[in-house]
């Protein structure tokens, strides 16, 4: 799938509350794309809210490690592209315990790839992953 230069896409941006995901979401919104994000917890201040784009993103509440949730999200919102930025920063959490880092950074990525593979069997989805 190669979208035309002016085609508006429906993009799932994981990690859209964090720094990298929020800046990518802002860029995608500035280009006219529709952005979807996942909230796993409610936080009063996120990078998306600091950038003033929180209200422009269509949010779903769920878990990045839940393949069924992700598959449903991709289908229900007719997602055309995935930009995967969701991750736990190693600096903050890694000094205390490694399991949350593995669960989110590895387990979440595998779940998202599995969900994308299930949906992509019926239609094409562009997948971008940043590590």
Coordinates of C-alpha atoms in Angstrom, one line a residue:
X1 CA 0.0 0.0 0.0
X2 CA 1.4 3.3 -1.0
X3 CA -0.9 6.3 -0.1
X4 CA -1.0 9.2 -2.4
X5 CA 0.6 12.4 -1.2
X6 CA -2.7 14.1 -0.4
X7 CA -4.5 11.0 1.0
X8 CA -5.9 11.4 4.5
X9 CA -5.0 8.3 6.5
X10 CA -6.5 6.9 9.7
X11 CA -3.4 6.3 11.9
X12 CA -3.1 4.5 15.2
X13 CA -0.3 6.1 17.2
X14 CA 0.6 4.0 20.2
X15 CA 2.4 5.9 22.9
X16 CA 0.6 9.1 21.9
X17 CA 0.6 10.3 25.5
X18 CA 4.4 10.1 25.6
X19 CA 7.0 12.4 24.1
X20 CA 7.8 10.7 20.8
X21 CA 4.3 9.5 20.1
X22 CA 2.7 12.8 20.8
X23 CA 5.1 14.7 18.6
X24 CA 4.4 12.2 15.8
X25 CA 0.7 12.5 16.4
X26 CA 1.0 16.3 16.2
X27 CA 2.9 16.0 12.9
X28 CA 0.3 13.6 11.5
X29 CA -2.6 15.9 12.5
X30 CA -0.8 18.8 10.9
X31 CA -0.8 16.9 7.6
X32 CA -4.5 16.3 7.8
X33 CA -4.5 12.7 9.0
X34 CA -7.0 11.3 11.6
X35 CA -5.1 10.1 14.7
X36 CA -6.2 7.4 17.1
X37 CA -4.5 6.6 20.4
X38 CA -4.7 4.2 23.4
X39 CA -5.1 5.3 27.0
X40 CA -4.3 2.7 29.6
X41 CA -4.5 5.0 32.6
X42 CA -5.8 8.5 33.1
X43 CA -3.1 11.1 33.8
X44 CA -3.7 14.8 34.4
X45 CA -0.8 15.9 32.2
X46 CA 0.6 14.2 29.1
X47 CA 2.7 15.4 26.3
X48 CA -0.4 15.3 24.1
X49 CA -2.2 17.6 26.4
X50 CA 0.9 19.9 26.7
X51 CA 1.1 20.1 22.9
X52 CA -2.7 21.0 22.8
X53 CA -3.6 18.0 20.6
X54 CA -5.3 15.8 23.2
X55 CA -8.8 16.8 22.0
X56 CA -7.9 16.1 18.4
X57 CA -7.0 12.4 19.0
X58 CA -9.7 9.8 19.1
X59 CA -8.9 7.8 22.3
X60 CA -9.7 4.2 23.2
X61 CA -9.1 2.8 26.7
X62 CA -7.3 -0.5 26.7
X63 CA -4.1 -2.5 27.1
X64 CA -1.4 -2.6 24.5
X65 CA -0.8 -6.2 25.5
X66 CA -4.3 -7.3 24.7
X67 CA -4.4 -8.7 21.1
X68 CA -8.2 -8.9 21.0
X69 CA -8.6 -5.2 22.1
X70 CA -6.0 -4.2 19.5
X71 CA -7.6 -6.3 16.7
X72 CA -11.0 -4.8 17.4
X73 CA -9.5 -1.3 17.5
X74 CA -7.9 -1.7 14.1
X75 CA -11.1 -3.0 12.6
X76 CA -13.6 -0.7 14.2
X77 CA -11.7 2.4 13.3
X78 CA -10.6 1.1 9.9
X79 CA -7.0 1.9 10.7
X80 CA -4.7 2.2 7.7
X81 CA -1.4 2.8 9.4
X82 CA 0.2 2.0 12.8
X83 CA 3.0 4.1 14.3
X84 CA 4.2 2.2 17.3
X85 CA 5.9 4.4 20.0
X86 CA 4.4 2.8 23.2
X87 CA 7.1 1.8 25.6
X88 CA 8.1 2.0 29.3
X89 CA 11.3 4.1 29.6
X90 CA 14.1 1.9 31.0
X91 CA 15.7 4.7 33.0
X92 CA 12.7 5.3 35.3
X93 CA 11.3 1.7 35.7
X94 CA 14.4 -0.4 34.9
X95 CA 16.2 0.6 38.0
X96 CA 13.4 -0.9 40.2
X97 CA 12.1 -3.9 38.3
X98 CA 12.5 -5.2 34.8
X99 CA 9.2 -7.1 34.3
X100 CA 7.0 -4.0 33.4
X101 CA 9.6 -3.1 30.8
X102 CA 9.5 -6.5 29.2
X103 CA 5.7 -6.7 29.4
X104 CA 5.1 -3.4 27.7
X105 CA 8.1 -3.1 25.4
X106 CA 8.2 -6.7 24.2
X107 CA 4.8 -8.1 25.0
X108 CA 3.0 -5.0 23.7
X109 CA 5.0 -5.0 20.5
X110 CA 4.3 -8.7 19.9
X111 CA 0.6 -8.2 20.7
X112 CA 0.4 -5.3 18.3
X113 CA 2.2 -7.2 15.5
X114 CA -0.2 -10.2 16.1
X115 CA -3.2 -7.9 15.9
X116 CA -1.9 -6.2 12.8
X117 CA -1.2 -9.5 11.2
X118 CA -4.7 -10.7 11.8
X119 CA -6.3 -7.6 10.3
X120 CA -3.8 -7.4 7.5
X121 CA -4.8 -10.8 6.3
X122 CA -8.0 -9.1 5.1
X123 CA -6.6 -5.7 4.1
X124 CA -3.2 -3.9 4.0
X125 CA -1.9 -1.9 7.0
X126 CA 1.2 0.2 6.9
X127 CA 3.3 -0.5 10.1
X128 CA 6.0 1.9 11.5
X129 CA 7.9 0.9 14.6
X130 CA 10.4 3.1 16.4
X131 CA 12.7 1.6 19.0

